[in-house]
Short mmCIF file of C-alpha atoms and ligand atoms in Angstrom, two decimals:
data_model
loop_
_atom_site.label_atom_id
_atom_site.label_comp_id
_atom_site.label_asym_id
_atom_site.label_seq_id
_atom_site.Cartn_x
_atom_site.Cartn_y
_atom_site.Cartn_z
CA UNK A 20 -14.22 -54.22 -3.49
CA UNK A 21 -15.19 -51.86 -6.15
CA UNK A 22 -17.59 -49.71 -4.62
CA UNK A 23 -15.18 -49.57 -1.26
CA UNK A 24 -12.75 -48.30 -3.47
CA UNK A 25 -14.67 -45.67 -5.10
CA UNK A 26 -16.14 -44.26 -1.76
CA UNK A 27 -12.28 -44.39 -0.30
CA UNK A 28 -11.66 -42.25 -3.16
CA UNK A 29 -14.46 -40.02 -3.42
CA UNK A 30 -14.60 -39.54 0.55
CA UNK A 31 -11.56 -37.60 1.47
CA UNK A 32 -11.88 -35.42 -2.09
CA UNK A 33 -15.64 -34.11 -0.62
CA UNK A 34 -14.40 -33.66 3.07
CA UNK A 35 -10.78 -31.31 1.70
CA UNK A 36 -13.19 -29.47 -0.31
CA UNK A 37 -15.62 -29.06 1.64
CA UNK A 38 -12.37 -27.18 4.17
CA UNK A 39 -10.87 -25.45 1.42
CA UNK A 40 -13.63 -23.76 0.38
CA UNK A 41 -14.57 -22.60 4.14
CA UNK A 42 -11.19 -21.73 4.40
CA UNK A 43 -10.38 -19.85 1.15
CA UNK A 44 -13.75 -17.39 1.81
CA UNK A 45 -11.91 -16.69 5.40
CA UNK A 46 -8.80 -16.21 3.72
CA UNK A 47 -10.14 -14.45 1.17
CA UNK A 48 -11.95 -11.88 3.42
CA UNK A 49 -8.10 -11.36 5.30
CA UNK A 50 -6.68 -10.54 2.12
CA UNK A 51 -8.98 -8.17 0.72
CA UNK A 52 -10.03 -6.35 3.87
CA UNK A 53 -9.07 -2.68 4.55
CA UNK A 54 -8.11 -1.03 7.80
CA UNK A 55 -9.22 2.35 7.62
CA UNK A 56 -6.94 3.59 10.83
CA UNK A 57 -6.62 7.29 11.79
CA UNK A 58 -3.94 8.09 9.51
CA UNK A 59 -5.52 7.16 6.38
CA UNK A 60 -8.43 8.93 7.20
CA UNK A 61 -6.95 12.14 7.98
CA UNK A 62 -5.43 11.62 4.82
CA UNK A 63 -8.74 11.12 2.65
CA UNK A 64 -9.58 14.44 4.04
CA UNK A 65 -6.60 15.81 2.37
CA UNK A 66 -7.46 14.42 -0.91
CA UNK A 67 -11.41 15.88 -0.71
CA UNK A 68 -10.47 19.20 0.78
CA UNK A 69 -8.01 19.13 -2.48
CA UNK A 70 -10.47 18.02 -4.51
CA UNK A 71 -13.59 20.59 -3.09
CA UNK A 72 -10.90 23.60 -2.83
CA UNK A 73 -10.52 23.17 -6.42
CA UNK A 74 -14.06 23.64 -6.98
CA UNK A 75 -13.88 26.84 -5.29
CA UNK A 76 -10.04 28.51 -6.33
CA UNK A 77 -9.69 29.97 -9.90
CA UNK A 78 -6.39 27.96 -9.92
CA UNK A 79 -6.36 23.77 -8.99
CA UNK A 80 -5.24 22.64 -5.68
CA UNK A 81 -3.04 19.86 -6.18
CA UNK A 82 -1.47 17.39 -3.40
CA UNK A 83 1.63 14.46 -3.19
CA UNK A 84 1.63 11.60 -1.28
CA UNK A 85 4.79 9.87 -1.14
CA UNK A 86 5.76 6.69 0.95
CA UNK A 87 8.00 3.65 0.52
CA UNK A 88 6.87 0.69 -1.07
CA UNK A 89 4.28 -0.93 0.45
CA UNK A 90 3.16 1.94 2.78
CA UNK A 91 -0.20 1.73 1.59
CA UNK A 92 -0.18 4.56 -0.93
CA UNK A 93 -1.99 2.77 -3.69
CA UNK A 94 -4.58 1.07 -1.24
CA UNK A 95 -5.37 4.69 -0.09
CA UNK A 96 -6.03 6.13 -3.07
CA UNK A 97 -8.55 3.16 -4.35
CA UNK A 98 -10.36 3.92 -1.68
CA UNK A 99 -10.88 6.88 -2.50
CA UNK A 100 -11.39 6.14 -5.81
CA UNK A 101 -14.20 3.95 -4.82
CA UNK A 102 -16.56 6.61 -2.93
CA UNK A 103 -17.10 8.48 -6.53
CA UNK A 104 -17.92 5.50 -9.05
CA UNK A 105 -17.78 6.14 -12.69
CA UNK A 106 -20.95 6.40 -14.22
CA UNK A 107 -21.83 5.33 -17.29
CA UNK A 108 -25.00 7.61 -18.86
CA UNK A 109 -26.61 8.25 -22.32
CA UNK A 110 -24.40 11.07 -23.01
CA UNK A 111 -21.38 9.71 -21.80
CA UNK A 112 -19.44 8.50 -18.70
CA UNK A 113 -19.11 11.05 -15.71
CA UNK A 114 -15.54 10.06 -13.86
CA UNK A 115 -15.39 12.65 -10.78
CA UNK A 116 -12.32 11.09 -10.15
CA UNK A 117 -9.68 9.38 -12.90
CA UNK A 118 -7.57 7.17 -11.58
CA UNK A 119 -4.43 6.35 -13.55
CA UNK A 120 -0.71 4.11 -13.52
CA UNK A 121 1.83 6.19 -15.37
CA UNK A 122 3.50 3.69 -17.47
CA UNK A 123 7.15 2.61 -17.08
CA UNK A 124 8.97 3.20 -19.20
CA UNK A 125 7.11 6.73 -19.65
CA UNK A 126 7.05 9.34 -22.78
CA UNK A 127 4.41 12.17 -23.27
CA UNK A 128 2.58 10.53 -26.24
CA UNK A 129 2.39 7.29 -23.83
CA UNK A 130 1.75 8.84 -20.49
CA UNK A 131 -1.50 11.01 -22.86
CA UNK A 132 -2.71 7.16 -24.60
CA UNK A 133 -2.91 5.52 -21.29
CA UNK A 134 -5.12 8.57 -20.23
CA UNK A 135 -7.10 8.60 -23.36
CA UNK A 136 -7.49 4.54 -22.74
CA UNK A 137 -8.46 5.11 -19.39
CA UNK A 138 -11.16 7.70 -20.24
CA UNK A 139 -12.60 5.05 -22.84
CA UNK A 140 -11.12 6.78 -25.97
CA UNK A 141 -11.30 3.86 -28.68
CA UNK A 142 -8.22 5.58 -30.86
CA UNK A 143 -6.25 6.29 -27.86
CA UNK A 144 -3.21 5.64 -29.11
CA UNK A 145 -3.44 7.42 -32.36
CA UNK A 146 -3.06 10.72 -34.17
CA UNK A 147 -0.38 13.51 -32.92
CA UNK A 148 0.85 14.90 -30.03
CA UNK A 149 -1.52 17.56 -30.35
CA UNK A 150 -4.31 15.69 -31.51
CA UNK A 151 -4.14 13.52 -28.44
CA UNK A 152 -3.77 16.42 -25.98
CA UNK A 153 -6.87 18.15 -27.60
CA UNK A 154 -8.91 14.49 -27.18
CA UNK A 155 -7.53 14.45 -23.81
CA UNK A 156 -8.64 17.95 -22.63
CA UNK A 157 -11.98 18.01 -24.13
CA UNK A 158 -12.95 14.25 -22.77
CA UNK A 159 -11.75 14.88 -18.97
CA UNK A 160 -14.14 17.60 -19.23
CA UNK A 161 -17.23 16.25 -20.91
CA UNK A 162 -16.34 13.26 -18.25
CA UNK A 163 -16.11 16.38 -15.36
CA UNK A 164 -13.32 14.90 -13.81
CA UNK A 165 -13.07 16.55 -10.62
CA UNK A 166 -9.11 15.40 -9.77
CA UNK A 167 -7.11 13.05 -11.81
CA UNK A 168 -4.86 10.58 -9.11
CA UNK A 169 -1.26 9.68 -10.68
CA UNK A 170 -0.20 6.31 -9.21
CA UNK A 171 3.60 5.31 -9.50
CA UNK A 172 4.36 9.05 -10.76
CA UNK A 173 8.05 7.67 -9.88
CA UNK A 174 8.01 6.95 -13.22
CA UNK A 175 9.20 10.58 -14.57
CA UNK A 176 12.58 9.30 -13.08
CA UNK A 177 14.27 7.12 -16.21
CA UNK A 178 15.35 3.98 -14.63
CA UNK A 179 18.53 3.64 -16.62
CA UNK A 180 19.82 7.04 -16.32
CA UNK A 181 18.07 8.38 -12.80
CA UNK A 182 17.13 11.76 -14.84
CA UNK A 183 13.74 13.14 -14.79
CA UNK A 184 11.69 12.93 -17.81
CA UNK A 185 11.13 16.90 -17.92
CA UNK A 186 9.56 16.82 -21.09
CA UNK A 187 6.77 14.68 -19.09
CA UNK A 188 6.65 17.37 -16.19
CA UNK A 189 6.37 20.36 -18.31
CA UNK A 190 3.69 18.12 -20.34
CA UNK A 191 1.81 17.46 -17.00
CA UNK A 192 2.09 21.51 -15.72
CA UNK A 193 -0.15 22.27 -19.26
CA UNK A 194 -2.82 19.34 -18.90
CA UNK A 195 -3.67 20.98 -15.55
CA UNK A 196 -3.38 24.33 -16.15
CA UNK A 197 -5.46 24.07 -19.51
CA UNK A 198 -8.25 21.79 -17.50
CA UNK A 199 -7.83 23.63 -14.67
CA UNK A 200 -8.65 20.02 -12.79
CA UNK A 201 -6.45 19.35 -9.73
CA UNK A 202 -3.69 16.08 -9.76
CA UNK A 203 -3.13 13.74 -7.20
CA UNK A 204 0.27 12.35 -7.63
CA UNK A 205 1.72 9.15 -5.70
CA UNK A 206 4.65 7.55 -5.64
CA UNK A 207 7.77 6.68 -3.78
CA UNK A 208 8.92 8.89 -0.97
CA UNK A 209 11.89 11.38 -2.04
CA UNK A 210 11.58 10.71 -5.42
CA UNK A 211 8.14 12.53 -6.36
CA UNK A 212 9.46 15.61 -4.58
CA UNK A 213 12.76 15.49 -6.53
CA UNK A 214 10.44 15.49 -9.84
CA UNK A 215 8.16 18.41 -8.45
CA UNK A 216 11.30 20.27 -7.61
CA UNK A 217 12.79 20.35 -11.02
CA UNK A 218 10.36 22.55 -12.44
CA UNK A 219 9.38 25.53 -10.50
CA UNK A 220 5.90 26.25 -12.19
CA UNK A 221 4.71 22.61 -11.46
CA UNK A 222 5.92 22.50 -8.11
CA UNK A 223 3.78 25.98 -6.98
CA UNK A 224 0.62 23.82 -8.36
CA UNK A 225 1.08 20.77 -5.20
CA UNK A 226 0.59 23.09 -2.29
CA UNK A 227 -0.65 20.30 -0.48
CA UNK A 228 2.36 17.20 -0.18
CA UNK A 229 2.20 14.51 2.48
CA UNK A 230 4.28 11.11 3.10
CA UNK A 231 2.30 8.10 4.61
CA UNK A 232 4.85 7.19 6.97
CA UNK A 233 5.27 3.08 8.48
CA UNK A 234 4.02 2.67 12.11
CA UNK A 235 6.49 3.41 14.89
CA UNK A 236 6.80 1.67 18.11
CA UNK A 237 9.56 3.76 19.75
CA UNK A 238 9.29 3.01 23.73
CA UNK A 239 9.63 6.91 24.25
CA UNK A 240 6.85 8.00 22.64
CA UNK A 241 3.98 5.87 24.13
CA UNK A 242 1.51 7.54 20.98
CA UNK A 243 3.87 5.66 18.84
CA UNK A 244 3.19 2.28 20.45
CA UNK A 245 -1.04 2.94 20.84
CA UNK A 246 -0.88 3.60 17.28
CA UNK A 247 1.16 0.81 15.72
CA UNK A 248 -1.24 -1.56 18.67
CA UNK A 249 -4.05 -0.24 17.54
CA UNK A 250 -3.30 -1.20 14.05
CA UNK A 251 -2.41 -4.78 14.99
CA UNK A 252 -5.40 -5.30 16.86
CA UNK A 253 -7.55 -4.31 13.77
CA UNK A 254 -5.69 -6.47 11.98
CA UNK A 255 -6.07 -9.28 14.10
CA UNK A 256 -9.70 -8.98 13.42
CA UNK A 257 -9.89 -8.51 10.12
CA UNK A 258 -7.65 -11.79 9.72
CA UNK A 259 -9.86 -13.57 11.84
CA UNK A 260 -6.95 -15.32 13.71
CA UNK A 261 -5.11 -13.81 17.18
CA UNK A 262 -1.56 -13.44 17.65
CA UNK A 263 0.43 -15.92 20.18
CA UNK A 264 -0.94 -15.11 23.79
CA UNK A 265 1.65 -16.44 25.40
CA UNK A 266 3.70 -13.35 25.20
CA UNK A 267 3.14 -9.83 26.54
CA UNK A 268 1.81 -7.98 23.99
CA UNK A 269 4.26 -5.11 24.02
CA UNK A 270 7.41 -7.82 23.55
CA UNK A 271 4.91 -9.00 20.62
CA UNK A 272 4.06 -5.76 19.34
CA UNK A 273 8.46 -5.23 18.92
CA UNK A 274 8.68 -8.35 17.56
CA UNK A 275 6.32 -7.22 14.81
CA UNK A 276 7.81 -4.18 14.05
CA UNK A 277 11.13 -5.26 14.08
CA UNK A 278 9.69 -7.78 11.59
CA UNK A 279 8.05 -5.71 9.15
CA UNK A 280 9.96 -1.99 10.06
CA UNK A 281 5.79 -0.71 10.18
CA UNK A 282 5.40 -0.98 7.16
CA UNK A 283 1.69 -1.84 6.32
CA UNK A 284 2.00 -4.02 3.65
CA UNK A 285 5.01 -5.88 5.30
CA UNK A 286 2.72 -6.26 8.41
CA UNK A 287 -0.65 -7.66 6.45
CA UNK A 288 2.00 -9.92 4.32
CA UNK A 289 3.40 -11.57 7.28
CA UNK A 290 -0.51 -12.52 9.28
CA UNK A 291 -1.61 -13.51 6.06
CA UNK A 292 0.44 -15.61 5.24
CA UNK A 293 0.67 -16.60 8.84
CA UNK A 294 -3.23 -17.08 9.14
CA UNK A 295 -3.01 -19.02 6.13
CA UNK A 296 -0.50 -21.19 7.88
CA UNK A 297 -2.48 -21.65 10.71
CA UNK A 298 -5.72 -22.91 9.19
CA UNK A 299 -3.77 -25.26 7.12
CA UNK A 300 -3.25 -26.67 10.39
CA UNK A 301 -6.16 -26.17 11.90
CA UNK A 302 -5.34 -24.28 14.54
CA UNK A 303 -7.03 -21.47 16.65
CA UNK A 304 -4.17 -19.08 17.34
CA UNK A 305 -1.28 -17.81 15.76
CA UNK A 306 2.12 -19.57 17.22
CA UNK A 307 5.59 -18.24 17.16
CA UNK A 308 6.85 -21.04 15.10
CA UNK A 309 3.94 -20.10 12.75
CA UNK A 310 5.14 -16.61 12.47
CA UNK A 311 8.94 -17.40 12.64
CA UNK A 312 8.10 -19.63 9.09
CA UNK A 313 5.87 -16.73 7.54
CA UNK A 314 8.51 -13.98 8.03
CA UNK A 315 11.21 -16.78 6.48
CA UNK A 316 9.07 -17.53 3.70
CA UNK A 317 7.62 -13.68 3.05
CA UNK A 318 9.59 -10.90 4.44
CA UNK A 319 13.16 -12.56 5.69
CA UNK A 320 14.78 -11.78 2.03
CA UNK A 321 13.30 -8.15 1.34
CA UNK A 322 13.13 -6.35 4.99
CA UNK A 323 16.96 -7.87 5.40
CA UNK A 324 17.19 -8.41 9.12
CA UNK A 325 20.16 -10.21 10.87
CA UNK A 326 17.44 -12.40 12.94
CA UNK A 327 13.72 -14.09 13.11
CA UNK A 328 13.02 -12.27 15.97
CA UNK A 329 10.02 -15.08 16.56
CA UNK A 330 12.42 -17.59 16.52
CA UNK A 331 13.45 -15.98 20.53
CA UNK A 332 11.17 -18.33 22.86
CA UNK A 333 8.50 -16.95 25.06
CA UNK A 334 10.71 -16.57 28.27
CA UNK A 335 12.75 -14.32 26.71
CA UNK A 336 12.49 -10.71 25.13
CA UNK A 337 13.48 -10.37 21.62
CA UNK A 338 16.58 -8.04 21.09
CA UNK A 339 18.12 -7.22 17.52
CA UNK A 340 21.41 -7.93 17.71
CA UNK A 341 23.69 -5.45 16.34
CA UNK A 342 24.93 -5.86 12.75
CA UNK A 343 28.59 -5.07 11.31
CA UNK A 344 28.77 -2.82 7.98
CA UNK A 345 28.26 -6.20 6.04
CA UNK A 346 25.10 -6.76 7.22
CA UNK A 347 26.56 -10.06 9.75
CA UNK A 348 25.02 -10.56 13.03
CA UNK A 349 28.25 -9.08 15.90
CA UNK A 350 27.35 -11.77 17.80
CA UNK A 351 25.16 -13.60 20.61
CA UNK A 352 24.32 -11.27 23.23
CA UNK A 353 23.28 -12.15 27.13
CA UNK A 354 19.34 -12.02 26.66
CA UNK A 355 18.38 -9.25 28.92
CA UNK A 356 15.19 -10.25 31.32
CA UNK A 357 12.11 -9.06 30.44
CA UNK A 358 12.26 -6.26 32.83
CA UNK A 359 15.69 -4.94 31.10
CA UNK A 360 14.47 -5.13 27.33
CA UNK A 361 11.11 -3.03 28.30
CA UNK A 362 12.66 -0.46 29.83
CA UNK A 363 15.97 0.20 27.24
CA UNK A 364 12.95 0.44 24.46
N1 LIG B 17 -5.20 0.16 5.08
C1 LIG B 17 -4.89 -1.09 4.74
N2 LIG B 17 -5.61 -2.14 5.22
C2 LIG B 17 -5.31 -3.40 4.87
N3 LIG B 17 -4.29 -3.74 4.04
C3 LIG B 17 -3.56 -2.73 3.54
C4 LIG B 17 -3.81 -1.37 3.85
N4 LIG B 17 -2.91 -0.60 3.21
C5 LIG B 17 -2.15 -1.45 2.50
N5 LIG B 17 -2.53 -2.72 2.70
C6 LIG B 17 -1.92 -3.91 2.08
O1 LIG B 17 -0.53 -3.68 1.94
C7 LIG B 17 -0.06 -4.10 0.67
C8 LIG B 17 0.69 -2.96 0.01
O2 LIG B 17 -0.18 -1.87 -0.20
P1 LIG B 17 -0.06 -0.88 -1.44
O3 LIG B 17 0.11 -1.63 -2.72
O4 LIG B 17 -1.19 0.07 -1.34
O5 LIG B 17 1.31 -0.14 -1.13
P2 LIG B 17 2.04 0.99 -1.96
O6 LIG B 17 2.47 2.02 -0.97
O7 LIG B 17 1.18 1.45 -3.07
O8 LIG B 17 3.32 0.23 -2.52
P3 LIG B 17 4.14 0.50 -3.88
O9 LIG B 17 4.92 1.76 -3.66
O10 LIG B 17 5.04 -0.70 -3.99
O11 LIG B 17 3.16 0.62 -5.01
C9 LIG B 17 -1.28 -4.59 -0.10
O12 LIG B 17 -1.29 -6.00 -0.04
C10 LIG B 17 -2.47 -4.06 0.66
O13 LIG B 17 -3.52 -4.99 0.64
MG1 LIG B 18 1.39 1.45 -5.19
#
């Protein structure tokens, strides 16, 4: 009796172990894997022509990217980040290229500590103003920085009062005209141009300023719709899992979008979740219920949409239906046939 009950016991533990773990190292390489599509690539070229410009110009050539959340910014620039690694030698580290978070809420002596902590200075947050700006200068030099990336530079915006820290943007115009090393600065779309534009001096400095727009799907522009495909399909294999087949992929690919409005992050959050969902289960494919619960469960609350559009069965083409001022569904429309719904896209 005893030793029935231990291996009862013991039997099913080994066996859901045994699954979790071959399912959390799939899972695991869905959630961490990057899609380097066109787009972000052209973009990288930005950033090094930036960066190798700078080498060249007597004055730093410094670039924006803006984007809303979840675009992809930060992803982007850790890429980046990643083809120069720090190096630590006798003399000292060499960082060719300083990645940093500007702190919320942000002041000049804080935005220079987190610097001089980021560069490895042990006293970073001591000492004056000027003391810190001097540390600052000299060690993104002995470090030959080549470009310093600002993440979240949104920041300069006080939250409470929507007014731009100008102290911190006449601060920041100095650091890179005294290092002569060019920025990087990312952050939401609208806002970092609204900080550039407030002072004039700082704002001649980012010649180069580019928004990392979502994915469209518009039915009139059929490079819309290869792009945003091409993008699921890599992300279909990087998840490991494929999407429902029993819908044509274009009603799919609108389904998705309406989902997730292109937005990258929106997009991976939903087939993660969903591939999570469906090894749970065990299952091959992706199913609309499956996807219906993952945009309930991940996206339904922050994208605000009046419907699940994987909720519409297979037959039928999904269709938003049109929402009053409040946000309420008008109500239920005739579904058009597929025919109708392809071609009024
Ligand atoms: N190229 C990509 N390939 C795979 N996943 C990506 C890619 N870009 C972004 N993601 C995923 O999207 C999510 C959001 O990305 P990220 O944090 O870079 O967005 P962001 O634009 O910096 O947003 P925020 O403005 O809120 O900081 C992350 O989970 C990230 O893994
Ligand atoms: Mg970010």
């Amino acid at each position: 009796m005893r030793r029935s009950g231990t291996s009862r016991r013991s039997w099913p533990k080994k066996s859901r172990c045994k699954m979790n773990d071959e399912t959390r190292s799939l899972l695991a390489q869905a959630n961490t894997a990057l899609i380097r599509y066109p787009r972000f690539k052209a973009l990288h070229n930005d950033i090094r022509e930036c960066q190798e410009m700078s080498r060249l110009a007597n004055e730093p050539q410094c670039m924006s990217l803006e984007g809303v959340t979840g675009a992809g910014k930060s992803t982007l620039v850790q890429d980046y980040v990643a083809l120069f690694p720090r190096l630590e030698q006798t003399d000292g580290a060499r960082i060719p290229i300083f990645y940093a978070e500007t702190p919320s809420p942000v002041t000049v002596k804080g935005m220079a500590a987190t610097l001089l902590a980021r560069l490895g200075d042990p006293a970073a947050h001591h000492g004056t103003l000027w003391a810190m700006n001097f540390r600052l200068i000299r060690l993104m030099l002995a470090c030959q920085v080549e470009m310093v990336i600002l993440d979240d530079f949104h920041h300069l915006i006080d939250k409470e009062t929507n007014r731009i820290l100008e102290q911190v943007s006449d601060w920041l115009k100095v650091l890179i005209k005294e290092t002569n090393i060019p920025f990087l600065v990312v952050g939401i779309e609208g806002k970092v141009e609204r900080i550039l534009e407030t002072n004039a001096q700082l704002s001649r400095l980012f010649a180069v300023r580019q928004i990392l727009q979502p994915f469209r799907c518009d039915p009139s522009d059929e490079t819309s719709q290869q792009e945003f495909a091409r993008f699921v399909q890599y992300a279909e294999q990087v998840i490991g899992i494929p999407l429902p087949v029993m819908l044509p992929r274009l009603d799919m690919l609108h389904r998705l979008h309406y989902a997730t409005g292109g937005v990258v992050g929106n997009l991976m959050n939903l087939l993660r979740y969903a591939a999570w969902l469906t090894r749970q289960g065990n299952q091959a494919a992706m199913t609309l219920p499956i996807l219906a619960t993952a945009f309930d469960k991940r996206l339904a609350k922050h994208i605000k949409k009046s419907a699940n559009p994987f909720l519409t069965t297979p037959d039928e083409v999904f269709v938003a239906e049109p929402v009053m001022n409040d946000g309420n569904p008008v109500g239920k429309r005739r579904q058009p046939s597929v025919a109708e719904a392809l071609q009024t896209r």
